[in-house]
Amino acid sequence: MMSLKEPLESIDTIVIKVVAVTGVLAFILGLIYREEIKDILMISFLLCVISYYVGDLVILPLTNNLIATLFDFGIAFLVIWLTGLGFFHADTPVLLVSLVAALFIGVGEYLLHILMQSVLHEQRTE
C-alpha cells in the first residue's frame, strides 16, 4: 500500500527534474542562443513528461542507472533536436545545441537517479 510519503517524494522528483531541465535549457537556449521562453518551456515540459514516465518509472526500476541515464540522454537529444528543427532561429546550431544540452541533462539525470534509488531503498527498509 502506498504511504503518504510516496506521492510527495514523486512530486519532489518531478520538481527537481523540471527545475534542472528547464535551467539547462534556459541557460543554453535562452541566454546563449536567445530562443523564446515559450519554446524552452514547451521542450522542457515534453522532455520531463517522457523521461519521468518512461525513464524513471519504467526503465530505471527494470535496469540500472547507466541504462536509464543513456535513455534520458537519448530522449533529451531527440526531443531537443526534433523540436529545435521547427522552432529555433535559423542561425542556432540545432545539432550541437541538442548534443550539449543532452549531455548536461544526462549528468543531472544520473544524479537524480541516485537520489531516487536511495529514497526507494529507504522505503523498502522501513
mmCIF file of C-alpha atoms in Angstrom:
data_model
loop_
_atom_site.group_PDB
_atom_site.id
_atom_site.type_symbol
_atom_site.label_atom_id
_atom_site.label_comp_id
_atom_site.label_asym_id
_atom_site.label_seq_id
_atom_site.Cartn_x
_atom_site.Cartn_y
_atom_site.Cartn_z
ATOM 1 C CA MET A 1 0.000 0.000 0.000
ATOM 2 C CA MET A 2 1.273 3.489 -0.880
ATOM 3 C CA SER A 3 2.095 5.669 2.104
ATOM 4 C CA LEU A 4 1.525 9.409 2.275
ATOM 5 C CA LYS A 5 5.269 9.897 1.866
ATOM 6 C CA GLU A 6 5.480 8.254 -1.591
ATOM 7 C CA PRO A 7 3.390 10.762 -3.626
ATOM 8 C CA LEU A 8 5.294 13.635 -2.018
ATOM 9 C CA GLU A 9 8.607 12.056 -2.957
ATOM 10 C CA SER A 10 7.357 11.609 -6.531
ATOM 11 C CA ILE A 11 6.387 15.269 -6.617
ATOM 12 C CA ASP A 12 9.824 16.201 -5.257
ATOM 13 C CA THR A 13 11.451 14.144 -8.016
ATOM 14 C CA ILE A 14 9.328 15.768 -10.710
ATOM 15 C CA VAL A 15 10.043 19.259 -9.361
ATOM 16 C CA ILE A 16 13.795 18.577 -9.276
ATOM 17 C CA LYS A 17 13.651 17.225 -12.836
ATOM 18 C CA VAL A 18 11.628 20.180 -14.174
ATOM 19 C CA VAL A 19 13.861 22.760 -12.482
ATOM 20 C CA ALA A 20 17.065 21.064 -13.676
ATOM 21 C CA VAL A 21 15.931 20.511 -17.278
ATOM 22 C CA THR A 22 14.390 23.967 -17.578
ATOM 23 C CA GLY A 23 17.523 25.514 -16.070
ATOM 24 C CA VAL A 24 19.825 23.775 -18.552
ATOM 25 C CA LEU A 25 17.616 24.680 -21.497
ATOM 26 C CA ALA A 26 17.094 28.259 -20.307
ATOM 27 C CA PHE A 27 20.836 28.762 -19.987
ATOM 28 C CA ILE A 28 21.852 27.167 -23.284
ATOM 29 C CA LEU A 29 18.874 28.089 -25.426
ATOM 30 C CA GLY A 30 17.726 31.288 -23.742
ATOM 31 C CA LEU A 31 20.864 33.043 -22.623
ATOM 32 C CA ILE A 32 23.307 31.842 -25.257
ATOM 33 C CA TYR A 33 21.086 31.472 -28.338
ATOM 34 C CA ARG A 34 18.200 33.826 -27.444
ATOM 35 C CA GLU A 35 15.453 31.310 -28.157
ATOM 36 C CA GLU A 36 11.950 32.157 -26.947
ATOM 37 C CA ILE A 37 10.917 31.185 -23.421
ATOM 38 C CA LYS A 38 7.679 29.593 -24.664
ATOM 39 C CA ASP A 39 9.709 27.195 -26.818
ATOM 40 C CA ILE A 40 12.079 26.418 -23.941
ATOM 41 C CA LEU A 41 9.169 25.693 -21.588
ATOM 42 C CA MET A 42 7.392 23.532 -24.180
ATOM 43 C CA ILE A 43 10.529 21.465 -24.803
ATOM 44 C CA SER A 44 11.187 21.182 -21.066
ATOM 45 C CA PHE A 45 7.630 20.009 -20.355
ATOM 46 C CA LEU A 46 7.647 17.457 -23.176
ATOM 47 C CA LEU A 47 11.055 16.143 -22.185
ATOM 48 C CA CYS A 48 10.210 15.890 -18.472
ATOM 49 C CA VAL A 49 6.968 14.020 -19.098
ATOM 50 C CA ILE A 50 8.621 11.444 -21.375
ATOM 51 C CA SER A 51 11.754 10.973 -19.292
ATOM 52 C CA TYR A 52 9.881 10.723 -15.984
ATOM 53 C CA TYR A 53 7.225 8.256 -17.043
ATOM 54 C CA VAL A 54 9.385 6.100 -19.294
ATOM 55 C CA GLY A 55 12.898 6.588 -17.947
ATOM 56 C CA ASP A 56 12.331 6.957 -14.216
ATOM 57 C CA LEU A 57 9.235 4.836 -13.636
ATOM 58 C CA VAL A 58 9.804 2.037 -16.186
ATOM 59 C CA ILE A 59 13.428 1.760 -17.326
ATOM 60 C CA LEU A 60 15.217 2.658 -14.067
ATOM 61 C CA PRO A 61 13.422 0.079 -11.872
ATOM 62 C CA LEU A 62 13.865 -2.656 -14.507
ATOM 63 C CA THR A 63 17.528 -1.958 -15.320
ATOM 64 C CA ASN A 64 20.130 0.270 -13.694
ATOM 65 C CA ASN A 65 21.243 3.892 -13.502
ATOM 66 C CA LEU A 66 23.526 3.685 -16.547
ATOM 67 C CA ILE A 67 20.819 2.317 -18.850
ATOM 68 C CA ALA A 68 18.223 4.803 -17.575
ATOM 69 C CA THR A 69 20.695 7.676 -17.984
ATOM 70 C CA LEU A 70 21.545 6.595 -21.539
ATOM 71 C CA PHE A 71 17.811 6.562 -22.291
ATOM 72 C CA ASP A 72 17.410 10.033 -20.784
ATOM 73 C CA PHE A 73 20.377 11.337 -22.785
ATOM 74 C CA GLY A 74 18.969 9.855 -25.990
ATOM 75 C CA ILE A 75 15.452 11.115 -25.458
ATOM 76 C CA ALA A 76 16.741 14.580 -24.479
ATOM 77 C CA PHE A 77 18.842 14.743 -27.634
ATOM 78 C CA LEU A 78 15.952 13.621 -29.857
ATOM 79 C CA VAL A 79 13.329 15.897 -28.288
ATOM 80 C CA ILE A 80 15.574 18.987 -28.372
ATOM 81 C CA TRP A 81 16.837 18.242 -31.883
ATOM 82 C CA LEU A 82 13.452 17.464 -33.429
ATOM 83 C CA THR A 83 11.609 20.356 -31.800
ATOM 84 C CA GLY A 84 14.568 22.640 -32.467
ATOM 85 C CA LEU A 85 14.371 21.962 -36.192
ATOM 86 C CA GLY A 86 10.944 23.550 -36.193
ATOM 87 C CA PHE A 87 11.236 26.222 -33.519
ATOM 88 C CA PHE A 88 14.785 27.552 -33.238
ATOM 89 C CA HIS A 89 16.184 30.546 -35.096
ATOM 90 C CA ALA A 90 17.882 29.731 -38.388
ATOM 91 C CA ASP A 91 21.336 30.626 -37.014
ATOM 92 C CA THR A 92 21.088 28.286 -33.998
ATOM 93 C CA PRO A 93 23.275 25.172 -34.487
ATOM 94 C CA VAL A 94 20.480 22.748 -33.591
ATOM 95 C CA LEU A 95 22.544 19.551 -33.652
ATOM 96 C CA LEU A 96 25.321 20.985 -31.456
ATOM 97 C CA VAL A 97 22.884 22.632 -29.050
ATOM 98 C CA SER A 98 20.921 19.380 -28.745
ATOM 99 C CA LEU A 99 24.053 17.378 -28.006
ATOM 100 C CA VAL A 100 25.419 19.792 -25.396
ATOM 101 C CA ALA A 101 22.062 20.208 -23.647
ATOM 102 C CA ALA A 102 21.502 16.434 -23.647
ATOM 103 C CA LEU A 103 24.932 15.894 -22.066
ATOM 104 C CA PHE A 104 24.164 18.300 -19.208
ATOM 105 C CA ILE A 105 20.681 16.843 -18.772
ATOM 106 C CA GLY A 106 22.171 13.338 -18.750
ATOM 107 C CA VAL A 107 24.541 14.235 -15.906
ATOM 108 C CA GLY A 108 21.626 15.694 -13.947
ATOM 109 C CA GLU A 109 19.533 12.595 -14.606
ATOM 110 C CA TYR A 110 22.337 10.329 -13.410
ATOM 111 C CA LEU A 111 22.453 12.217 -10.104
ATOM 112 C CA LEU A 112 18.654 12.281 -9.835
ATOM 113 C CA HIS A 113 18.539 8.506 -10.328
ATOM 114 C CA ILE A 114 20.977 8.059 -7.443
ATOM 115 C CA LEU A 115 18.673 10.164 -5.272
ATOM 116 C CA MET A 116 15.603 8.214 -6.406
ATOM 117 C CA GLN A 117 17.269 4.859 -5.747
ATOM 118 C CA SER A 118 18.329 5.915 -2.242
ATOM 119 C CA VAL A 119 14.744 7.025 -1.470
ATOM 120 C CA LEU A 120 13.389 3.699 -2.787
ATOM 121 C CA HIS A 121 15.939 1.831 -0.695
ATOM 122 C CA GLU A 122 14.860 3.773 2.424
ATOM 123 C CA GLN A 123 11.199 2.954 1.727
ATOM 124 C CA ARG A 124 11.963 -0.755 1.415
ATOM 125 C CA THR A 125 13.867 -0.846 4.705
ATOM 126 C CA GLU A 126 11.107 0.936 6.672
#
